[in-house]
Coordinates of C-alpha atoms and ligand atoms in Angstrom, one line a residue:
M130 CA 74.0 49.3 -46.0
C131 CA 69.9 48.7 -44.4
G132 CA 68.6 51.9 -43.7
I133 CA 66.5 52.2 -40.5
I134 CA 64.4 54.7 -38.9
G135 CA 62.9 54.4 -35.4
Y136 CA 59.9 57.4 -34.4
I137 CA 58.3 58.4 -30.5
G138 CA 55.9 60.4 -30.0
T139 CA 52.1 60.6 -30.4
R140 CA 50.7 60.9 -33.6
Q141 CA 50.8 56.9 -35.3
A142 CA 54.2 55.4 -35.9
T143 CA 53.6 53.3 -39.2
P144 CA 52.9 56.0 -41.5
I145 CA 56.1 58.1 -40.4
L146 CA 58.1 55.3 -41.0
I147 CA 57.3 53.9 -44.2
N148 CA 57.5 58.2 -45.9
G149 CA 61.2 57.5 -44.5
L150 CA 62.7 54.2 -45.5
R151 CA 60.9 55.1 -48.9
K152 CA 63.8 57.5 -48.5
L153 CA 66.0 55.2 -48.3
E154 CA 64.7 53.3 -51.3
Y155 CA 68.4 54.8 -53.3
R156 CA 70.2 52.6 -51.5
G157 CA 68.3 49.8 -53.1
Y158 CA 67.3 46.7 -50.8
D159 CA 65.6 42.8 -50.3
S160 CA 63.6 43.2 -47.8
A161 CA 61.5 45.3 -44.7
G162 CA 60.0 45.1 -42.0
V163 CA 58.4 47.6 -39.6
S164 CA 57.7 46.9 -35.4
V165 CA 55.6 49.7 -34.5
L166 CA 54.1 49.9 -30.7
D167 CA 51.2 50.3 -29.1
T168 CA 52.1 51.5 -25.7
G169 CA 47.3 51.4 -24.2
A170 CA 48.8 47.6 -24.9
G171 CA 51.7 47.4 -24.0
A172 CA 51.9 45.2 -27.0
S173 CA 53.6 45.8 -29.9
R174 CA 53.6 44.0 -34.1
V175 CA 56.3 43.1 -36.0
V176 CA 54.5 43.4 -40.2
R177 CA 58.3 41.6 -42.3
C178 CA 58.5 40.4 -45.7
R179 CA 61.0 39.9 -48.9
G180 CA 61.1 42.3 -51.2
K181 CA 60.6 45.9 -52.1
L182 CA 58.8 48.5 -49.7
A183 CA 56.1 48.5 -51.7
A184 CA 55.5 44.4 -50.8
L185 CA 55.9 45.6 -47.0
E186 CA 53.4 48.6 -47.2
D187 CA 50.9 45.5 -48.5
K188 CA 50.7 43.4 -47.0
L189 CA 49.8 46.0 -44.2
T190 CA 47.5 47.4 -45.2
R191 CA 45.7 43.1 -44.6
E192 CA 47.9 43.4 -41.0
P193 CA 47.7 46.7 -39.9
A194 CA 49.8 47.7 -37.0
A195 CA 48.6 50.1 -35.1
G196 CA 50.9 52.7 -32.0
T197 CA 52.5 55.9 -32.0
V198 CA 55.5 54.1 -31.1
G199 CA 57.8 52.0 -33.7
M200 CA 60.9 51.7 -36.0
G201 CA 61.5 50.9 -40.1
H202 CA 64.5 48.7 -41.6
T203 CA 65.0 48.4 -45.4
R204 CA 67.3 45.6 -45.9
W205 CA 70.6 44.8 -47.4
A206 CA 71.3 40.5 -46.7
T207 CA 74.6 40.2 -45.4
H208 CA 74.2 37.5 -42.4
G209 CA 71.7 35.5 -43.5
R210 CA 69.5 35.7 -47.5
P211 CA 67.2 37.7 -48.3
S212 CA 64.6 36.4 -46.4
E213 CA 60.7 37.0 -43.9
E214 CA 62.5 35.9 -41.7
N215 CA 65.6 37.5 -42.2
S216 CA 64.2 41.0 -42.3
H217 CA 64.4 43.4 -39.4
P218 CA 63.1 43.7 -36.8
H219 CA 63.7 40.6 -34.7
K220 CA 61.9 39.5 -31.4
S221 CA 63.4 38.1 -28.5
G222 CA 60.9 38.1 -25.1
P223 CA 59.3 42.1 -25.7
I224 CA 62.6 43.4 -27.2
S225 CA 62.5 44.1 -30.8
V226 CA 65.7 45.3 -32.6
I227 CA 67.0 46.5 -36.3
H228 CA 70.8 46.9 -36.9
N229 CA 72.9 48.1 -39.3
G230 CA 76.2 46.7 -40.0
I231 CA 77.6 43.4 -39.5
I232 CA 78.6 41.5 -35.2
E233 CA 82.2 40.4 -36.2
N234 CA 81.8 38.0 -33.5
H235 CA 78.5 36.5 -34.0
L236 CA 79.0 32.6 -34.3
T237 CA 80.9 33.2 -31.0
L238 CA 77.4 35.0 -29.3
R239 CA 75.1 32.5 -30.8
A240 CA 76.7 29.9 -28.8
E241 CA 76.6 31.2 -26.5
L242 CA 73.1 31.8 -26.0
V243 CA 72.4 28.6 -27.7
A244 CA 73.2 27.2 -24.7
A245 CA 71.9 28.9 -22.0
G246 CA 68.7 28.4 -23.5
A247 CA 67.6 31.3 -26.5
K248 CA 65.9 29.6 -29.7
F249 CA 66.9 31.7 -32.8
S250 CA 64.3 32.2 -36.1
S251 CA 66.8 33.3 -38.8
E252 CA 70.6 33.7 -39.6
T253 CA 71.2 37.0 -39.0
D254 CA 73.8 38.4 -36.7
T255 CA 72.1 40.2 -35.8
E256 CA 68.9 38.6 -33.8
I257 CA 72.1 37.4 -31.3
F258 CA 71.5 41.4 -30.0
A259 CA 67.8 41.0 -29.2
H260 CA 69.0 37.5 -27.2
L261 CA 71.0 39.2 -25.9
V262 CA 68.9 42.1 -24.2
E263 CA 66.5 40.2 -23.1
H264 CA 69.2 39.0 -20.7
A265 CA 70.3 41.0 -20.0
L266 CA 67.0 42.5 -18.6
I267 CA 66.2 38.9 -17.0
A268 CA 69.3 39.5 -15.5
G269 CA 68.7 41.4 -13.4
A270 CA 69.4 45.4 -15.8
P271 CA 67.0 47.9 -14.3
D272 CA 66.3 48.8 -17.3
L273 CA 66.3 49.0 -21.6
T274 CA 69.0 51.6 -21.4
T275 CA 71.3 49.5 -19.8
A276 CA 70.7 45.8 -20.7
V277 CA 71.6 47.5 -24.2
R278 CA 74.8 49.2 -22.5
R279 CA 75.6 45.3 -21.0
S280 CA 74.7 44.3 -24.4
I281 CA 76.4 46.0 -26.2
A282 CA 79.9 45.7 -24.2
K283 CA 80.1 42.0 -25.3
V284 CA 79.7 42.8 -29.1
R285 CA 82.6 43.2 -31.0
G286 CA 82.8 45.2 -35.5
S287 CA 80.1 48.1 -36.0
F288 CA 76.2 48.5 -35.4
A289 CA 73.5 51.2 -35.4
F290 CA 71.3 49.6 -33.7
V291 CA 67.5 50.8 -32.1
V292 CA 65.7 48.8 -29.5
M293 CA 62.8 49.1 -28.3
S294 CA 60.6 46.8 -25.0
D295 CA 57.3 45.8 -25.2
K296 CA 58.1 46.4 -21.4
E297 CA 59.1 49.8 -21.3
P298 CA 56.6 51.5 -23.5
N299 CA 58.1 55.9 -23.3
T300 CA 61.8 54.7 -24.5
I301 CA 63.2 54.2 -27.8
V302 CA 66.9 53.4 -27.1
A303 CA 70.1 53.3 -30.5
A304 CA 73.4 52.7 -30.2
K305 CA 76.6 53.6 -32.8
N306 CA 80.1 52.1 -33.3
S307 CA 80.8 53.1 -37.4
S308 CA 77.9 52.6 -39.0
P309 CA 76.0 56.1 -39.1
L310 CA 73.1 56.9 -36.6
V311 CA 71.0 60.0 -36.3
V312 CA 68.8 61.6 -33.5
G313 CA 66.0 63.6 -35.0
L314 CA 63.7 66.2 -32.8
G315 CA 60.7 67.2 -32.3
D316 CA 57.2 68.3 -30.7
G317 CA 56.6 65.5 -29.0
E318 CA 57.9 63.3 -30.3
N319 CA 61.6 62.6 -31.3
Y320 CA 63.3 60.4 -34.0
V321 CA 66.0 57.8 -34.5
A322 CA 67.4 57.3 -38.8
S323 CA 70.3 55.9 -40.1
D324 CA 70.2 58.6 -42.5
V325 CA 69.1 62.3 -42.2
T326 CA 66.7 61.6 -45.5
A327 CA 65.2 59.8 -43.5
I328 CA 63.2 62.3 -41.4
L329 CA 63.8 65.1 -43.6
N330 CA 60.2 65.5 -44.1
E331 CA 59.6 65.3 -40.7
T332 CA 62.1 67.7 -38.8
R333 CA 65.2 69.6 -39.3
K334 CA 66.8 69.4 -36.2
V335 CA 69.0 66.3 -36.0
I336 CA 72.0 65.7 -34.0
F337 CA 74.7 63.1 -35.7
L338 CA 76.0 60.7 -33.0
E339 CA 79.3 60.3 -32.8
E340 CA 81.3 56.8 -32.3
G341 CA 80.8 55.2 -29.1
E342 CA 77.5 56.8 -28.4
M343 CA 73.7 55.7 -27.9
V344 CA 70.7 57.1 -26.9
T345 CA 67.7 57.1 -25.4
V346 CA 64.8 58.6 -26.8
T347 CA 61.5 59.6 -25.2
R348 CA 58.7 61.8 -27.0
T349 CA 60.0 64.5 -25.3
G350 CA 63.7 64.3 -24.9
V351 CA 66.0 62.4 -25.5
A352 CA 69.7 61.6 -23.3
I353 CA 73.0 60.4 -24.9
T354 CA 76.0 58.8 -23.1
D355 CA 78.8 57.3 -24.4
F356 CA 79.2 53.4 -23.9
E357 CA 80.3 54.0 -20.6
G358 CA 77.5 55.7 -20.0
N359 CA 79.2 59.3 -18.8
P360 CA 76.4 61.6 -20.8
R361 CA 77.5 63.2 -23.5
T362 CA 76.4 66.7 -25.2
H363 CA 75.6 67.7 -29.2
E364 CA 74.1 71.0 -30.2
P365 CA 71.7 70.4 -32.7
K366 CA 72.5 70.6 -36.1
T367 CA 69.8 72.3 -38.3
I368 CA 69.7 71.4 -41.6
T369 CA 69.7 72.9 -45.0
W370 CA 70.4 70.4 -47.5
S371 CA 67.4 69.6 -50.8
A372 CA 66.3 66.6 -49.5
V373 CA 68.4 64.8 -52.9
Q374 CA 71.2 66.3 -51.4
A375 CA 70.5 64.5 -48.1
E376 CA 69.7 60.5 -50.4
K377 CA 73.6 61.4 -51.4
G378 CA 75.4 62.2 -47.4
G379 CA 76.3 66.6 -48.9
F380 CA 78.2 65.3 -51.5
K381 CA 77.3 66.4 -55.0
H382 CA 77.0 62.9 -56.7
Y383 CA 76.2 59.0 -55.4
M384 CA 79.8 58.5 -58.3
L385 CA 81.5 60.8 -54.4
K386 CA 79.5 59.7 -52.0
E387 CA 80.7 56.2 -52.8
I388 CA 84.4 57.1 -53.7
H389 CA 84.6 58.5 -49.8
E390 CA 82.9 55.4 -48.5
Q391 CA 85.0 53.1 -49.8
P392 CA 86.9 53.4 -46.8
R393 CA 84.2 51.3 -44.1
A394 CA 83.7 49.3 -47.1
V395 CA 86.5 47.9 -46.8
A396 CA 86.2 47.8 -43.2
D397 CA 82.9 45.9 -43.4
T398 CA 84.4 43.4 -46.5
L399 CA 86.6 42.8 -43.9
V400 CA 85.4 42.3 -41.3
G401 CA 85.0 38.5 -39.7
R402 CA 87.7 37.4 -42.0
V403 CA 90.6 38.3 -40.7
N404 CA 91.8 35.6 -37.7
L405 CA 95.6 38.0 -36.9
E406 CA 95.8 35.3 -34.5
A407 CA 96.1 32.5 -36.3
D408 CA 97.7 34.9 -39.5
D409 CA 94.6 32.8 -41.6
V410 CA 91.8 34.1 -43.0
S411 CA 88.6 32.9 -43.0
L412 CA 85.9 32.3 -46.1
D413 CA 83.0 32.8 -44.2
G414 CA 83.6 28.9 -43.8
I415 CA 83.9 28.2 -47.1
E416 CA 87.2 25.4 -47.0
L417 CA 88.2 25.0 -50.7
D418 CA 89.5 21.5 -50.6
V419 CA 93.6 23.0 -52.3
S420 CA 95.2 19.9 -53.6
K421 CA 91.8 19.4 -55.6
I422 CA 92.6 22.8 -57.9
K423 CA 94.8 22.4 -60.5
R424 CA 94.6 25.5 -61.9
I425 CA 92.2 29.4 -61.8
I426 CA 90.6 31.2 -64.7
F427 CA 88.8 34.2 -63.6
I428 CA 85.8 35.3 -65.5
A429 CA 84.4 38.7 -65.4
C430 CA 83.2 41.9 -67.5
G431 CA 84.4 45.3 -66.8
T432 CA 85.7 46.2 -63.8
S433 CA 84.7 43.3 -62.3
Y434 CA 87.5 42.2 -64.5
H435 CA 90.2 44.3 -63.9
A436 CA 89.6 43.7 -59.6
S437 CA 89.9 39.7 -61.1
M438 CA 93.9 40.9 -63.1
V439 CA 94.9 42.1 -60.0
G440 CA 93.6 38.3 -59.2
E441 CA 96.2 36.6 -60.8
F442 CA 98.7 38.1 -59.3
L443 CA 97.8 37.8 -56.0
V444 CA 96.8 34.4 -56.7
E445 CA 100.1 33.0 -58.7
S446 CA 102.4 35.3 -56.6
M447 CA 101.0 33.5 -53.0
A448 CA 99.4 30.3 -53.7
R449 CA 100.8 29.5 -56.6
I450 CA 98.0 28.2 -59.0
P451 CA 98.2 28.8 -62.1
T452 CA 95.6 31.3 -63.0
E453 CA 94.2 32.7 -65.9
V454 CA 91.8 35.2 -66.5
D455 CA 88.7 35.9 -69.1
L456 CA 86.4 38.6 -70.3
A457 CA 83.3 36.3 -69.6
S458 CA 81.6 37.5 -72.7
E459 CA 84.9 35.8 -75.1
F460 CA 84.6 32.6 -72.1
R461 CA 82.3 30.8 -73.7
Y462 CA 82.6 31.2 -77.3
R463 CA 86.5 29.9 -76.9
D464 CA 85.5 26.3 -75.5
P465 CA 87.5 26.6 -73.7
I466 CA 89.3 23.6 -72.0
L467 CA 87.9 22.6 -68.9
G468 CA 87.1 20.1 -65.9
P469 CA 87.0 18.5 -62.8
G470 CA 91.3 19.4 -61.4
D471 CA 89.2 23.5 -63.2
L472 CA 88.1 26.3 -60.1
V473 CA 86.5 28.7 -61.6
V474 CA 86.2 32.8 -60.2
A475 CA 83.6 34.7 -61.4
V476 CA 83.6 38.4 -59.5
S477 CA 80.1 40.4 -60.6
Q478 CA 79.5 43.6 -58.6
S479 CA 75.6 43.3 -59.3
G480 CA 75.5 39.6 -59.2
E481 CA 73.2 39.7 -62.3
T482 CA 75.4 39.8 -65.2
L483 CA 74.2 37.7 -67.9
D484 CA 77.8 37.4 -70.5
T485 CA 79.3 35.9 -66.4
M486 CA 76.1 33.6 -65.6
E487 CA 76.6 32.2 -69.4
A488 CA 79.8 31.0 -68.9
I489 CA 79.3 29.7 -65.8
R490 CA 77.1 27.9 -66.2
E491 CA 79.8 26.5 -69.7
A492 CA 82.0 26.2 -66.9
K493 CA 80.1 23.7 -64.9
R494 CA 78.3 22.4 -67.7
K495 CA 82.5 21.0 -67.9
G496 CA 82.4 20.0 -64.5
A497 CA 84.5 22.8 -63.1
Q498 CA 83.3 24.4 -60.1
V499 CA 83.0 26.9 -59.5
F500 CA 83.7 30.0 -56.6
A501 CA 81.4 33.7 -56.8
I502 CA 83.1 37.0 -55.1
S503 CA 79.7 39.2 -55.5
N504 CA 78.7 42.7 -53.7
V505 CA 74.4 40.9 -54.1
V506 CA 74.1 38.4 -51.6
E507 CA 71.1 35.8 -52.9
S508 CA 71.6 37.4 -56.3
S509 CA 71.7 35.0 -59.5
I510 CA 75.7 34.4 -59.3
P511 CA 76.5 33.5 -56.6
R512 CA 73.2 31.5 -56.1
L513 CA 74.2 30.0 -59.8
A514 CA 77.9 29.2 -57.8
D515 CA 79.5 26.4 -55.8
Y516 CA 80.7 28.5 -53.0
A517 CA 79.5 32.0 -52.3
F518 CA 81.3 34.8 -50.8
Y519 CA 80.6 38.6 -50.5
T520 CA 81.9 42.0 -50.4
H521 CA 80.3 44.2 -48.2
A522 CA 80.2 47.5 -50.4
G523 CA 76.8 48.2 -49.3
P524 CA 74.2 49.7 -52.9
E525 CA 76.2 50.7 -55.3
I526 CA 74.2 53.2 -57.2
G527 CA 76.4 55.2 -59.5
V528 CA 76.9 53.3 -62.6
A529 CA 80.3 53.6 -62.5
S530 CA 81.3 50.9 -60.0
T531 CA 84.8 52.4 -56.9
K532 CA 83.7 50.8 -53.5
A533 CA 82.6 47.8 -55.3
F534 CA 86.1 47.2 -57.1
T535 CA 88.2 47.8 -54.3
T536 CA 86.4 45.3 -51.9
Q537 CA 86.2 43.2 -55.1
L538 CA 91.0 43.4 -54.7
V539 CA 90.4 43.5 -51.0
A540 CA 87.7 40.3 -51.6
I541 CA 90.5 39.0 -53.5
S542 CA 93.2 39.6 -51.7
L543 CA 91.6 37.2 -49.1
F544 CA 90.9 34.7 -51.4
A545 CA 94.2 34.3 -52.2
I546 CA 96.4 34.7 -48.4
H547 CA 93.8 31.6 -47.5
L548 CA 95.1 29.3 -50.6
G549 CA 98.0 30.2 -50.2
R550 CA 98.2 29.2 -46.3
R551 CA 97.3 25.9 -47.3
T552 CA 99.1 25.3 -50.1
G553 CA 101.6 25.8 -48.0
T554 CA 103.0 28.9 -50.7
L555 CA 102.9 31.4 -48.5
S556 CA 104.9 31.2 -44.9
K557 CA 103.3 32.1 -42.3
E558 CA 105.6 35.9 -41.4
R559 CA 104.7 37.0 -44.9
A560 CA 100.3 36.7 -44.2
R561 CA 100.6 38.4 -40.5
E562 CA 102.1 41.3 -42.3
L563 CA 99.1 40.9 -45.1
L564 CA 96.2 41.4 -43.5
A565 CA 98.0 43.2 -41.0
E566 CA 98.4 46.2 -43.6
L567 CA 95.4 44.8 -45.5
V568 CA 93.7 46.0 -42.3
A569 CA 95.1 48.7 -41.8
L570 CA 94.1 49.7 -45.8
P571 CA 90.6 52.1 -44.6
N572 CA 92.9 54.6 -43.0
K573 CA 95.1 54.3 -45.3
M574 CA 92.1 55.0 -47.9
R575 CA 90.7 57.8 -46.0
D576 CA 93.6 60.1 -45.7
I577 CA 93.6 59.7 -50.1
V578 CA 90.0 60.6 -50.6
E579 CA 90.5 62.9 -47.9
S580 CA 92.6 65.0 -50.5
G581 CA 90.7 66.3 -53.4
A582 CA 91.7 68.9 -53.7
Q583 CA 94.8 68.5 -55.4
I584 CA 93.2 66.2 -57.9
Q585 CA 90.6 69.2 -58.1
A586 CA 93.0 71.2 -59.6
I587 CA 94.9 69.0 -61.9
A588 CA 91.8 67.3 -63.3
R589 CA 90.5 70.9 -63.9
R590 CA 94.0 71.9 -65.5
Y591 CA 93.7 69.1 -68.1
G592 CA 90.1 68.3 -68.1
A593 CA 89.1 69.7 -71.8
A594 CA 92.7 67.2 -73.3
N595 CA 90.8 65.4 -76.0
G596 CA 92.6 62.0 -74.5
F597 CA 94.7 60.5 -71.7
L598 CA 96.9 57.4 -71.4
F599 CA 97.3 55.3 -68.2
L600 CA 100.2 53.2 -68.3
G601 CA 101.1 50.9 -65.5
R602 CA 103.1 47.6 -64.6
G603 CA 102.6 44.5 -63.7
S604 CA 99.3 44.3 -60.6
Q605 CA 99.3 48.2 -62.1
Y606 CA 98.6 47.6 -65.1
P607 CA 94.8 46.9 -64.8
I608 CA 94.3 49.9 -62.6
A609 CA 95.9 51.3 -65.5
L610 CA 92.7 49.9 -67.9
E611 CA 90.9 50.8 -64.6
G612 CA 91.9 55.1 -64.7
A613 CA 91.4 54.6 -68.4
L614 CA 87.2 53.2 -67.4
K615 CA 86.3 55.0 -65.1
L616 CA 87.8 58.4 -67.6
K617 CA 85.5 56.6 -70.2
E618 CA 82.9 55.9 -69.0
I619 CA 81.9 59.1 -67.5
S620 CA 84.0 62.4 -69.1
Y621 CA 83.3 60.9 -72.0
I622 CA 86.7 62.0 -73.2
H623 CA 88.3 58.8 -74.8
A624 CA 91.1 57.5 -73.3
E625 CA 93.8 54.0 -73.0
G626 CA 94.7 51.5 -70.2
Y627 CA 98.5 50.5 -71.1
A628 CA 101.2 48.0 -70.1
A629 CA 104.0 50.7 -69.3
G630 CA 106.6 48.4 -71.4
E631 CA 104.2 48.3 -74.8
M632 CA 104.3 51.8 -75.0
K633 CA 107.0 52.0 -77.2
H634 CA 105.7 49.3 -79.1
G635 CA 103.1 52.0 -80.4
P636 CA 101.7 54.3 -78.2
I637 CA 104.2 56.6 -78.0
A638 CA 102.6 57.9 -81.7
L639 CA 99.8 59.5 -80.0
I640 CA 102.1 61.8 -77.1
D641 CA 102.4 65.2 -77.7
E642 CA 101.8 68.3 -75.4
H643 CA 98.7 67.8 -75.9
L644 CA 98.4 64.1 -74.5
P645 CA 98.4 63.5 -70.8
V646 CA 99.7 60.3 -69.8
V647 CA 98.9 58.8 -66.2
V648 CA 101.8 56.6 -65.3
L649 CA 101.6 54.8 -62.2
V650 CA 104.9 54.9 -60.8
P651 CA 104.2 53.4 -57.0
R652 CA 107.5 51.9 -54.8
G653 CA 108.3 48.2 -55.8
P654 CA 110.1 46.4 -58.0
S655 CA 109.4 47.9 -62.1
Y656 CA 109.5 51.0 -60.1
E657 CA 112.6 52.3 -62.1
K658 CA 111.5 51.3 -65.7
T659 CA 108.7 52.2 -65.3
V660 CA 109.9 55.3 -64.6
S661 CA 112.4 55.3 -67.9
N662 CA 109.5 55.5 -69.7
L663 CA 108.2 58.4 -68.1
A664 CA 111.1 60.3 -69.0
E665 CA 110.4 58.9 -72.5
V666 CA 106.9 60.5 -72.5
R667 CA 108.1 63.8 -71.2
A668 CA 111.2 64.2 -73.7
R669 CA 108.1 63.8 -75.9
Q670 CA 106.1 67.2 -75.0
G671 CA 103.8 65.1 -73.1
K672 CA 102.2 65.5 -70.2
V673 CA 103.2 62.9 -67.0
I674 CA 100.4 62.6 -64.2
A675 CA 102.0 60.6 -62.3
I676 CA 100.9 58.4 -58.7
A677 CA 103.9 57.5 -56.6
S678 CA 105.0 56.3 -53.4
R679 CA 104.4 59.4 -50.5
G680 CA 107.9 59.7 -49.8
D681 CA 109.5 59.1 -52.9
N682 CA 111.6 62.8 -53.7
E683 CA 112.8 61.4 -56.7
I684 CA 109.5 61.3 -59.0
G685 CA 108.9 64.9 -58.9
G686 CA 111.9 65.6 -61.5
H687 CA 110.5 63.5 -63.9
S688 CA 106.5 64.3 -63.7
D689 CA 104.0 68.1 -64.3
D690 CA 102.1 66.5 -61.6
V691 CA 102.2 64.6 -58.5
I692 CA 99.7 62.7 -56.3
V693 CA 100.6 60.4 -53.8
V694 CA 99.5 57.6 -51.3
P695 CA 100.7 55.7 -49.1
D696 CA 103.4 53.0 -48.7
T697 CA 101.5 49.1 -47.9
A698 CA 102.2 45.5 -48.9
L699 CA 103.9 45.6 -53.4
E700 CA 100.6 43.2 -53.6
L701 CA 97.8 45.5 -52.0
Q702 CA 99.3 48.5 -54.0
P703 CA 96.6 48.9 -56.7
I704 CA 93.8 49.4 -53.6
L705 CA 95.5 52.8 -53.0
T706 CA 96.4 54.0 -56.6
V707 CA 92.7 53.3 -58.1
L708 CA 91.3 55.8 -55.6
P709 CA 93.3 58.6 -57.2
L710 CA 92.5 57.5 -60.9
Q711 CA 88.8 57.7 -59.6
M712 CA 88.4 61.5 -57.9
L713 CA 90.2 62.6 -61.2
S714 CA 88.4 60.9 -63.3
Y715 CA 85.0 61.9 -61.4
Y716 CA 86.9 65.8 -60.8
V717 CA 87.5 65.8 -64.5
A718 CA 83.8 64.5 -65.7
D719 CA 82.4 67.2 -63.5
F720 CA 84.5 70.5 -64.8
K721 CA 83.2 69.0 -67.8
G722 CA 79.1 69.3 -66.2
T723 CA 78.2 64.8 -67.1
D724 CA 75.9 62.4 -66.0
I725 CA 78.2 61.6 -63.5
D726 CA 75.6 59.7 -61.4
Q727 CA 74.4 58.1 -64.9
P728 CA 76.1 58.5 -68.4
R729 CA 74.5 57.9 -71.6
N730 CA 74.2 54.7 -73.0
L731 CA 75.1 52.4 -69.8
A732 CA 73.0 50.3 -67.3
K733 CA 74.3 49.0 -63.7
S734 CA 73.4 46.0 -64.7
V735 CA 73.5 43.9 -68.1
T736 CA 71.3 41.3 -68.1
V737 CA 71.7 40.9 -71.7
E738 CA 73.9 39.9 -74.2
Ligands
M6R1402 O1 77.6 43.9 -62.1 P1 79.1 43.4 -62.4 O2 80.3 43.4 -61.4 O3 78.4 41.7 -63.2 O4 79.0 44.5 -63.7 C1 80.3 44.6 -64.8 C2 80.7 45.4 -65.3 O5 78.9 46.2 -65.8 C3 80.7 46.6 -64.6 O6 82.1 46.6 -63.9 C4 81.1 48.1 -65.5 O7 82.3 47.7 -66.3 C5 80.5 49.3 -64.8 N1 80.1 49.8 -64.7 C6 82.0 50.2 -63.9 O8 81.8 51.7 -63.9

């Protein structure tokens, strides 16, 4: 989510750090900063500010940072609003730290450190690590590497850390757990970075660190170990990608990269929220008074609207609170009947969609409370709402939403479980099962996104079709709508999403041998009825692509193609079944050669009505 770079050598660090950060600008960010160590003076200077990199560059002309060792960071806020105090690097005594990821046990660690006398100057989880390293040194760690290793043992969560000490000016230490980290090898100088693109102008010789590894970097070498201190060796790789390809992590488009990032994004969205011991969910400290909520109304646009439609199923089934869904652009024009017993849930990836903002204003005017679910910390919608709950998908660059959608579904599932436990309509046992299934999702998602070849072959076969129909029942109906939206957006092929039970009421007239029909038919209460719909399509020579549960041996007899997804709880199936649809759209569009990341006529964030 954040971009990080570190340099140690003989040249001035600041321009190298800024050039590297500029390469990470595509991620989008809300603040940036550097810490540069003047080896001779044995002191580092931190310069950081809220806003784009240009603001930091401007500040550096007024407050230059000289030295040949340094680290730089672009922040995508997760804990703590975007502000200068919350920008990285964070310092504690001689220690400077930058971080990408989330420290899951940050509240406990902060309380322990405060009790031990630490003074915090930010709201971030990252600052904790600077204090931990300083404390480890005070407690007798012989060097920075050991202090970092001892501190890592206390931290739970995902991280890539880069750490420097004014007292060890010839060393940078970095560590990786579930967040990317690459070491760049130069001549008399070395680098660390979150993305290879940040250092590609300096070196093409790199080592990608594995999970659970840390590295001590000096001007003349790098020493890699695991977190226990056992040495690890890696052959350096030579990068042959172009800079643009490197930004996309080797993927052809941002959309494909973001499809592949979904397991990680879902895991990040779960971090710190799932309490498996208590069979409960923490909404980052938000406690809703469920006795006062008489009705829930989701409002959103586009893909976020489809996530909200799934939300209606989840909230009603788990919390038994009457729930409605409305398009934000329609909501405020129908003079909705609202009052203090209503909780409006506004879902928006960007947090800037004007229709959704105006719908929130209308809801607040009428006395409803507003709970926002967004991917962008401190964007307009969460600021306007009474409560803000964030997805941790990281910046989404492709216009067609993918990882934002699946993380919205995860956030809404957490919201529904939280409510269900408080209304008493979701048993402890069922909550336990659902939470265990949520935690298991990233691996199941990885399974699907890594099996692109079959979907690519199907896409090639149907890529010349003039139209597609997507069918699903229950919570698969919004997924049918989402599949159709994805295909329309990026391939410009007309597509309709329909509730499968509605097919006989009209769209069946469309079916002939030229129409591919994608049917969402995972195991569940609607399975048999959906199989009947599928048979009706086939009886009219329609081509059926079934999205079915792994191990379903019957469905092949009713379909032309079957794409299987792993089993999960019924409530969570949409999070898996949408993945093949995203991939199908992507490969059809790629086959047609459209501008996938920036499709015609669309914008990433719709800030006009
Ligand atoms: O940022 P938001 O979630 O509020 O955006 C809503 C829609 O504009 C957005 O989902 C749009 O439909 C996407 N292009 C879908 O891929």
